[in-house]
Amino acid sequence: MRFIKIALFFIATVSSFHLKMYAQNDKLFTVVIDAGHGGKDPGNRGNKYYEKKIVLNIALKTGAILEKEKGVNVVYTRKSDKYVTLNGRASVANKAKADLFVSIHCDAHNSNAYGAGTFVLGLHRNQDNFRISQKENAVIFLEDNYEQEYDGFDPNNPESVISLVLMQEDYLNQSIEAANYIQQSFVKNLKRKNRTVKQAGFLVLRNTYMPSVLVETGFLTNSKEGAYLNSKRGQTEISRAIAKAIMEYKSSLYGTLFTGLVMDTAPDKITSATSTNSSAAATAFRIQIAASTKKMALKPYNFKGLTDVSRIKTGSLYRYYYGSFSSYKSARKAISTLVKKGYKGAYIKAFEGNNEVSITHEMKSK
Ligand SMILES: [Zn+2]
């Protein structure tokens, strides 16, 4: 009889755990898919292809896949061969209160360059990144009042971009995370040449109030890659890779919320009936404060005065962590200080050595 009681209790806790998981995962996730160019702006014409047509096909296919996913709301900046201004695209995303903005493009170059790259807004650290953003920004010359509309921004001046950068800073970490999922998906699933996650001054990413990325799916100017991008098969494969990455980003986001982001203020009602496992003793908790493709020195001036910062590299991404706590609760206490310092997205991760492990309910209760 006693055994039965324990078993019932266990089943009850497990099912409430799943209910909570379900509730978190069920939150509507809005993604804006932005097909670059359109209408009077053909985009690049590498090998006589039309960037505007190819990216529209990829955008619609990506959206169609995501629309079938539960809890995903897809919004498009254009669904036909229509001209939309860069600010117009951002305002579609802001009105939708989107969780993610993904702008889709194809690159062009006078060499045989090929491969896929994903960008977030930032200072371009080299001429090549500047060239790509310059090309995508040049579209504003088609707008009559571009000087007022873009605050005197000059796409041809590398210095002009600096004014853009700070505006997306709050979303930079998450933008890089999303970009990383897309880039990894291209490389892992499609074996595309990895042009990595980079930062550059793309105007279309400037005015969005959410994590935002720009995907350069490949080079139309490369004869092999151009033909692939223009083919039905290529467009289908790329769409699948992007959609898969967006779903992975979505679950990482809600996984994070679930495992104790600062916003999660609901008290922990769930206790585990099987908390006899003592292996959790080896677990340490660190607080992720930043993620970047840039390797930064672990000096206080790079981290708003924080001293206890560590760095772990995964793929092309450096993640920066504050502290090392023996219990989840003590890590949680430290978060409020970090938020006051301006690390609004700070969240807890669990490690065994340098290996990240998922946070369990047992860990949270200690
Ligand atoms: Zn483009």
CSV table of C-alpha atoms and ligand atoms in Angstrom, one decimal:
chain,number,residue,atom,x,y,z
A,1,MET,CA,0.0,0.0,0.0
A,2,ARG,CA,2.8,2.3,0.9
A,3,PHE,CA,4.5,1.6,-2.4
A,4,ILE,CA,1.3,2.4,-4.3
A,5,LYS,CA,1.1,5.8,-2.6
A,6,ILE,CA,4.6,6.7,-3.6
A,7,ALA,CA,4.0,5.5,-7.2
A,8,LEU,CA,0.9,7.7,-7.4
A,9,PHE,CA,2.7,10.7,-6.1
A,10,PHE,CA,5.4,10.2,-8.6
A,11,ILE,CA,3.0,10.0,-11.5
A,12,ALA,CA,1.2,13.1,-10.3
A,13,THR,CA,4.4,15.1,-10.2
A,14,VAL,CA,5.6,13.9,-13.5
A,15,SER,CA,2.3,14.8,-15.2
A,16,SER,CA,2.3,18.3,-13.7
A,17,PHE,CA,5.9,18.7,-14.9
A,18,HIS,CA,4.8,17.9,-18.4
A,19,LEU,CA,1.9,20.3,-18.2
A,20,LYS,CA,4.2,23.1,-17.3
A,21,MET,CA,6.6,22.2,-20.0
A,22,TYR,CA,3.7,22.2,-22.4
A,23,ALA,CA,2.5,25.5,-21.3
A,24,GLN,CA,5.9,27.1,-21.8
A,25,ASN,CA,6.4,25.5,-25.2
A,26,ASP,CA,2.9,26.5,-26.3
A,27,LYS,CA,3.5,30.2,-26.1
A,28,LEU,CA,3.0,31.7,-29.5
A,29,PHE,CA,6.3,32.4,-31.3
A,30,THR,CA,6.1,35.0,-34.0
A,31,VAL,CA,8.7,35.0,-36.7
A,32,VAL,CA,8.9,37.6,-39.5
A,33,ILE,CA,10.3,36.2,-42.7
A,34,ASP,CA,11.7,39.0,-44.9
A,35,ALA,CA,12.3,38.3,-48.5
A,36,GLY,CA,14.9,40.9,-49.6
A,37,HIS,CA,14.3,43.3,-52.4
A,38,GLY,CA,11.3,43.0,-54.7
A,39,GLY,CA,9.4,45.1,-57.3
A,40,LYS,CA,11.6,47.8,-58.8
A,41,ASP,CA,14.6,46.5,-56.8
A,42,PRO,CA,15.7,43.3,-58.4
A,43,GLY,CA,18.5,42.6,-56.0
A,44,ASN,CA,21.7,41.2,-57.5
A,45,ARG,CA,21.6,39.8,-61.0
A,46,GLY,CA,24.5,37.4,-60.8
A,47,ASN,CA,24.5,35.0,-63.8
A,48,LYS,CA,21.4,36.9,-64.9
A,49,TYR,CA,19.3,35.3,-62.0
A,50,TYR,CA,17.0,37.5,-60.0
A,51,GLU,CA,17.8,37.7,-56.3
A,52,LYS,CA,14.3,39.1,-55.6
A,53,LYS,CA,12.7,36.0,-57.1
A,54,ILE,CA,14.9,33.4,-55.5
A,55,VAL,CA,14.7,34.9,-52.0
A,56,LEU,CA,10.9,35.2,-52.3
A,57,ASN,CA,10.7,31.5,-53.1
A,58,ILE,CA,12.9,30.6,-50.2
A,59,ALA,CA,11.0,32.9,-47.8
A,60,LEU,CA,7.6,31.4,-48.8
A,61,LYS,CA,8.8,27.9,-48.5
A,62,THR,CA,10.4,28.6,-45.2
A,63,GLY,CA,7.2,30.2,-44.0
A,64,ALA,CA,5.1,27.3,-45.3
A,65,ILE,CA,7.1,24.8,-43.2
A,66,LEU,CA,6.9,26.9,-40.1
A,67,GLU,CA,3.2,27.5,-40.5
A,68,LYS,CA,2.7,23.8,-40.0
A,69,GLU,CA,4.4,23.9,-36.6
A,70,LYS,CA,2.3,24.3,-33.5
A,71,GLY,CA,2.7,27.5,-31.7
A,72,VAL,CA,4.4,29.4,-34.5
A,73,ASN,CA,2.9,32.5,-36.1
A,74,VAL,CA,4.5,33.5,-39.4
A,75,VAL,CA,4.4,37.0,-40.8
A,76,TYR,CA,5.8,38.0,-44.2
A,77,THR,CA,7.1,41.4,-45.2
A,78,ARG,CA,6.1,40.5,-48.8
A,79,LYS,CA,4.5,37.5,-50.4
A,80,SER,CA,4.7,38.8,-54.0
A,81,ASP,CA,7.0,40.8,-56.3
A,82,LYS,CA,6.5,44.0,-54.3
A,83,TYR,CA,8.8,46.8,-53.4
A,84,VAL,CA,9.0,47.4,-49.6
A,85,THR,CA,11.3,50.0,-48.0
A,86,LEU,CA,13.9,48.8,-45.5
A,87,ASN,CA,12.2,50.7,-42.7
A,88,GLY,CA,8.8,49.4,-43.9
A,89,ARG,CA,10.2,45.9,-43.4
A,90,ALA,CA,11.2,46.7,-39.8
A,91,SER,CA,7.9,48.2,-39.1
A,92,VAL,CA,6.0,45.1,-40.2
A,93,ALA,CA,8.1,43.2,-37.6
A,94,ASN,CA,7.6,45.7,-34.9
A,95,LYS,CA,3.8,45.8,-35.4
A,96,ALA,CA,3.7,42.0,-35.2
A,97,LYS,CA,5.7,42.2,-32.0
A,98,ALA,CA,7.8,39.4,-33.5
A,99,ASP,CA,10.2,37.2,-31.5
A,100,LEU,CA,12.6,36.9,-34.4
A,101,PHE,CA,13.2,38.7,-37.7
A,102,VAL,CA,14.9,36.8,-40.5
A,103,SER,CA,15.9,38.7,-43.7
A,104,ILE,CA,16.8,36.4,-46.6
A,105,HIS,CA,19.3,37.4,-49.4
A,106,CYS,CA,21.7,36.1,-52.0
A,107,ASP,CA,25.2,37.5,-52.3
A,108,ALA,CA,27.3,38.5,-55.4
A,109,HIS,CA,31.0,38.9,-55.9
A,110,ASN,CA,33.3,39.4,-58.8
A,111,SER,CA,35.3,36.3,-57.8
A,112,ASN,CA,34.3,32.6,-57.6
A,113,ALA,CA,33.3,33.1,-53.9
A,114,TYR,CA,30.7,30.7,-52.6
A,115,GLY,CA,29.1,29.6,-49.4
A,116,ALA,CA,26.4,30.7,-46.9
A,117,GLY,CA,26.8,33.3,-44.1
A,118,THR,CA,24.6,34.8,-41.5
A,119,PHE,CA,24.8,38.3,-40.2
A,120,VAL,CA,23.7,40.3,-37.2
A,121,LEU,CA,23.9,44.1,-36.9
A,122,GLY,CA,27.2,45.4,-35.7
A,123,LEU,CA,30.5,47.0,-36.7
A,124,HIS,CA,31.9,45.4,-39.8
A,125,ARG,CA,35.5,44.5,-38.9
A,126,ASN,CA,36.7,44.0,-42.4
A,127,GLN,CA,36.2,45.3,-46.0
A,128,ASP,CA,34.3,42.2,-47.0
A,129,ASN,CA,31.6,42.5,-44.4
A,130,PHE,CA,31.3,46.2,-45.3
A,131,ARG,CA,31.0,45.3,-49.0
A,132,ILE,CA,28.0,43.0,-48.3
A,133,SER,CA,26.1,45.5,-46.2
A,134,GLN,CA,26.9,48.3,-48.6
A,135,LYS,CA,25.3,46.3,-51.4
A,136,GLU,CA,22.2,45.4,-49.4
A,137,ASN,CA,21.9,49.0,-48.1
A,138,ALA,CA,22.2,50.6,-51.5
A,139,VAL,CA,18.5,50.0,-52.1
A,140,ILE,CA,17.7,53.2,-50.1
A,141,PHE,CA,18.8,55.2,-53.1
A,142,LEU,CA,15.5,54.0,-54.7
A,143,GLU,CA,13.6,55.9,-52.0
A,144,ASP,CA,12.8,59.6,-52.6
A,145,ASN,CA,13.4,60.8,-49.1
A,146,TYR,CA,16.1,58.4,-48.0
A,147,GLU,CA,18.2,61.1,-46.4
A,148,GLN,CA,15.4,62.0,-43.8
A,149,GLU,CA,14.2,58.5,-43.5
A,150,TYR,CA,17.6,57.0,-42.6
A,151,ASP,CA,19.0,60.0,-40.7
A,152,GLY,CA,21.6,60.9,-43.2
A,153,PHE,CA,23.0,57.4,-43.4
A,154,ASP,CA,25.4,56.9,-46.2
A,155,PRO,CA,25.7,53.3,-47.4
A,156,ASN,CA,29.0,54.1,-49.1
A,157,ASN,CA,30.7,55.4,-46.0
A,158,PRO,CA,32.1,52.7,-43.6
A,159,GLU,CA,32.0,55.2,-40.7
A,160,SER,CA,28.3,55.9,-41.2
A,161,VAL,CA,27.4,52.5,-39.7
A,162,ILE,CA,28.5,53.3,-36.2
A,163,SER,CA,25.3,55.2,-35.4
A,164,LEU,CA,23.3,52.1,-36.2
A,165,VAL,CA,25.0,49.7,-33.9
A,166,LEU,CA,23.9,50.6,-30.4
A,167,MET,CA,20.2,50.4,-31.3
A,168,GLN,CA,20.2,46.6,-31.5
A,169,GLU,CA,22.5,46.0,-28.6
A,170,ASP,CA,19.8,44.7,-26.3
A,171,TYR,CA,19.1,41.9,-28.7
A,172,LEU,CA,22.6,41.2,-29.8
A,173,ASN,CA,23.1,38.1,-27.8
A,174,GLN,CA,19.9,36.5,-28.9
A,175,SER,CA,20.5,37.6,-32.5
A,176,ILE,CA,23.9,35.8,-32.5
A,177,GLU,CA,22.3,32.7,-31.0
A,178,ALA,CA,19.7,32.6,-33.7
A,179,ALA,CA,22.3,33.3,-36.4
A,180,ASN,CA,24.4,30.5,-35.0
A,181,TYR,CA,21.5,28.0,-35.3
A,182,ILE,CA,21.0,29.0,-38.9
A,183,GLN,CA,24.6,28.9,-39.8
A,184,GLN,CA,25.1,25.5,-38.1
A,185,SER,CA,22.1,24.1,-39.9
A,186,PHE,CA,23.5,25.1,-43.3
A,187,VAL,CA,26.8,23.5,-42.5
A,188,LYS,CA,25.5,20.4,-40.7
A,189,ASN,CA,22.5,19.6,-42.8
A,190,LEU,CA,23.5,20.9,-46.3
A,191,LYS,CA,27.3,20.7,-46.0
A,192,ARG,CA,27.5,24.3,-47.3
A,193,LYS,CA,30.8,26.2,-47.1
A,194,ASN,CA,30.7,28.0,-43.8
A,195,ARG,CA,31.2,31.7,-44.1
A,196,THR,CA,30.3,31.9,-40.4
A,197,VAL,CA,28.3,34.3,-38.3
A,198,LYS,CA,29.5,37.9,-38.7
A,199,GLN,CA,28.5,41.4,-37.9
A,200,ALA,CA,27.9,44.2,-40.4
A,201,GLY,CA,25.9,47.4,-40.7
A,202,PHE,CA,22.7,46.3,-42.4
A,203,LEU,CA,20.1,49.0,-42.4
A,204,VAL,CA,17.2,46.6,-42.5
A,205,LEU,CA,18.2,45.2,-39.1
A,206,ARG,CA,18.5,48.7,-37.5
A,207,ASN,CA,15.0,49.5,-36.4
A,208,THR,CA,13.6,46.1,-35.3
A,209,TYR,CA,12.9,45.7,-31.6
A,210,MET,CA,13.7,42.0,-31.5
A,211,PRO,CA,16.5,39.6,-32.3
A,212,SER,CA,17.2,40.0,-36.0
A,213,VAL,CA,19.4,38.3,-38.5
A,214,LEU,CA,20.2,38.5,-42.2
A,215,VAL,CA,21.0,35.4,-44.1
A,216,GLU,CA,23.2,35.4,-47.3
A,217,THR,CA,22.1,32.0,-48.6
A,218,GLY,CA,24.9,31.9,-51.2
A,219,PHE,CA,26.4,33.5,-54.3
A,220,LEU,CA,24.4,33.9,-57.5
A,221,THR,CA,27.7,34.9,-59.2
A,222,ASN,CA,29.2,31.5,-58.6
A,223,SER,CA,28.0,29.3,-61.5
A,224,LYS,CA,27.5,26.2,-59.5
A,225,GLU,CA,26.0,27.8,-56.4
A,226,GLY,CA,23.9,30.2,-58.5
A,227,ALA,CA,22.3,27.3,-60.4
A,228,TYR,CA,21.7,25.6,-57.0
A,229,LEU,CA,20.0,28.7,-55.5
A,230,ASN,CA,17.9,29.1,-58.6
A,231,SER,CA,16.7,25.5,-58.6
A,232,LYS,CA,13.7,24.1,-56.9
A,233,ARG,CA,15.8,21.6,-55.1
A,234,GLY,CA,18.2,24.2,-53.8
A,235,GLN,CA,15.4,26.5,-52.6
A,236,THR,CA,13.6,23.6,-50.9
A,237,GLU,CA,16.8,22.4,-49.1
A,238,ILE,CA,17.7,25.9,-48.0
A,239,SER,CA,14.2,26.6,-46.7
A,240,ARG,CA,14.2,23.4,-44.7
A,241,ALA,CA,17.6,24.2,-43.2
A,242,ILE,CA,16.4,27.7,-42.2
A,243,ALA,CA,13.1,26.5,-40.8
A,244,LYS,CA,14.8,23.8,-38.8
A,245,ALA,CA,17.2,26.3,-37.3
A,246,ILE,CA,14.3,28.6,-36.4
A,247,MET,CA,12.6,25.8,-34.6
A,248,GLU,CA,15.8,24.9,-32.7
A,249,TYR,CA,16.2,28.6,-31.7
A,250,LYS,CA,12.6,28.6,-30.5
A,251,SER,CA,13.0,25.6,-28.3
A,252,SER,CA,16.3,26.9,-26.9
A,253,LEU,CA,14.5,30.1,-26.0
A,254,TYR,CA,11.6,28.4,-24.2
A,255,GLY,CA,13.9,25.8,-22.8
A,256,THR,CA,15.8,28.7,-21.3
A,257,LEU,CA,12.7,30.3,-19.9
A,258,PHE,CA,11.7,27.0,-18.4
A,259,THR,CA,15.0,26.5,-16.7
A,260,GLY,CA,14.9,29.7,-14.8
A,261,LEU,CA,15.3,32.9,-16.7
A,262,VAL,CA,14.7,36.0,-14.6
A,263,MET,CA,11.2,36.5,-15.9
A,264,ASP,CA,10.2,33.2,-14.5
A,265,THR,CA,8.8,34.3,-11.2
A,266,ALA,CA,6.3,31.5,-10.6
A,267,PRO,CA,7.1,29.6,-7.4
A,268,ASP,CA,8.4,26.1,-7.8
A,269,LYS,CA,5.6,23.8,-6.8
A,270,ILE,CA,7.0,20.8,-8.3
A,271,THR,CA,9.2,18.6,-6.2
A,272,SER,CA,10.7,15.4,-7.3
A,273,ALA,CA,9.8,12.1,-5.5
A,274,THR,CA,13.1,10.6,-6.6
A,275,SER,CA,15.6,13.0,-5.3
A,276,THR,CA,18.0,10.4,-4.0
A,277,ASN,CA,20.5,11.0,-6.8
A,278,SER,CA,23.6,12.6,-5.4
A,279,SER,CA,25.5,13.1,-8.7
A,280,ALA,CA,24.2,16.7,-8.7
A,281,ALA,CA,27.0,17.5,-6.2
A,282,ALA,CA,29.5,17.8,-9.1
A,283,THR,CA,27.3,20.3,-10.9
A,284,ALA,CA,28.3,24.0,-11.0
A,285,PHE,CA,26.0,26.8,-12.2
A,286,ARG,CA,27.3,29.7,-14.3
A,287,ILE,CA,25.4,32.7,-15.6
A,288,GLN,CA,25.6,33.4,-19.3
A,289,ILE,CA,25.9,37.1,-19.8
A,290,ALA,CA,27.0,37.3,-23.4
A,291,ALA,CA,27.6,35.4,-26.6
A,292,SER,CA,29.7,36.6,-29.5
A,293,THR,CA,31.7,35.5,-32.5
A,294,LYS,CA,34.5,37.7,-31.1
A,295,LYS,CA,37.0,36.5,-28.6
A,296,MET,CA,37.2,39.1,-25.9
A,297,ALA,CA,39.8,39.4,-23.1
A,298,LEU,CA,38.3,38.4,-19.8
A,299,LYS,CA,39.0,41.9,-18.3
A,300,PRO,CA,36.5,43.9,-16.2
A,301,TYR,CA,36.3,46.7,-18.7
A,302,ASN,CA,34.9,44.3,-21.3
A,303,PHE,CA,32.2,43.2,-18.9
A,304,LYS,CA,30.8,46.3,-17.1
A,305,GLY,CA,33.3,45.9,-14.3
A,306,LEU,CA,32.7,42.2,-13.6
A,307,THR,CA,35.7,40.2,-12.5
A,308,ASP,CA,34.7,36.6,-12.3
A,309,VAL,CA,34.0,36.0,-16.0
A,310,SER,CA,34.8,32.8,-17.9
A,311,ARG,CA,34.6,31.9,-21.6
A,312,ILE,CA,33.7,28.7,-23.4
A,313,LYS,CA,33.9,28.3,-27.2
A,314,THR,CA,31.2,26.2,-29.0
A,315,GLY,CA,31.5,26.1,-32.8
A,316,SER,CA,32.2,29.6,-34.0
A,317,LEU,CA,30.6,31.2,-30.9
A,318,TYR,CA,32.2,32.3,-27.6
A,319,ARG,CA,29.9,32.3,-24.6
A,320,TYR,CA,30.8,34.4,-21.6
A,321,TYR,CA,29.7,33.4,-18.1
A,322,TYR,CA,29.7,35.1,-14.8
A,323,GLY,CA,30.6,33.2,-11.6
A,324,SER,CA,30.4,29.6,-10.6
A,325,PHE,CA,27.8,28.7,-8.1
A,326,SER,CA,27.4,25.4,-6.2
A,327,SER,CA,23.6,25.8,-6.0
A,328,TYR,CA,21.0,27.0,-8.4
A,329,LYS,CA,19.5,29.2,-5.8
A,330,SER,CA,22.7,31.1,-5.2
A,331,ALA,CA,23.1,31.6,-9.0
A,332,ARG,CA,19.6,32.9,-9.1
A,333,LYS,CA,20.3,35.5,-6.4
A,334,ALA,CA,23.3,36.8,-8.4
A,335,ILE,CA,21.2,37.4,-11.5
A,336,SER,CA,19.4,40.5,-10.1
A,337,THR,CA,22.8,42.2,-9.7
A,338,LEU,CA,23.7,41.4,-13.3
A,339,VAL,CA,20.4,42.7,-14.6
A,340,LYS,CA,21.0,46.0,-12.8
A,341,LYS,CA,24.3,46.2,-14.5
A,342,GLY,CA,22.5,45.9,-17.8
A,343,TYR,CA,22.7,42.2,-18.6
A,344,LYS,CA,19.0,41.9,-19.1
A,345,GLY,CA,19.1,38.6,-20.8
A,346,ALA,CA,21.4,36.9,-18.2
A,347,TYR,CA,20.4,33.3,-17.5
A,348,ILE,CA,21.7,30.3,-15.7
A,349,LYS,CA,23.3,27.3,-17.2
A,350,ALA,CA,24.5,24.1,-15.4
A,351,PHE,CA,27.9,22.5,-16.1
A,352,GLU,CA,29.7,19.4,-15.2
A,353,GLY,CA,33.3,20.5,-15.8
A,354,ASN,CA,33.1,22.5,-19.0
A,355,ASN,CA,30.2,20.4,-20.4
A,356,GLU,CA,26.8,22.0,-20.3
A,357,VAL,CA,24.1,19.8,-18.8
A,358,SER,CA,20.4,20.4,-18.7
A,359,ILE,CA,18.9,21.9,-15.5
A,360,THR,CA,16.7,19.4,-13.7
A,361,HIS,CA,14.1,20.1,-11.1
A,362,GLU,CA,16.2,18.5,-8.5
A,363,MET,CA,18.9,21.1,-9.2
A,364,LYS,CA,16.4,23.9,-8.9
A,365,SER,CA,15.2,22.8,-5.6
A,366,LYS,CA,18.6,22.9,-3.9
B,1,ZN,ZN,20.1,41.2,-51.1
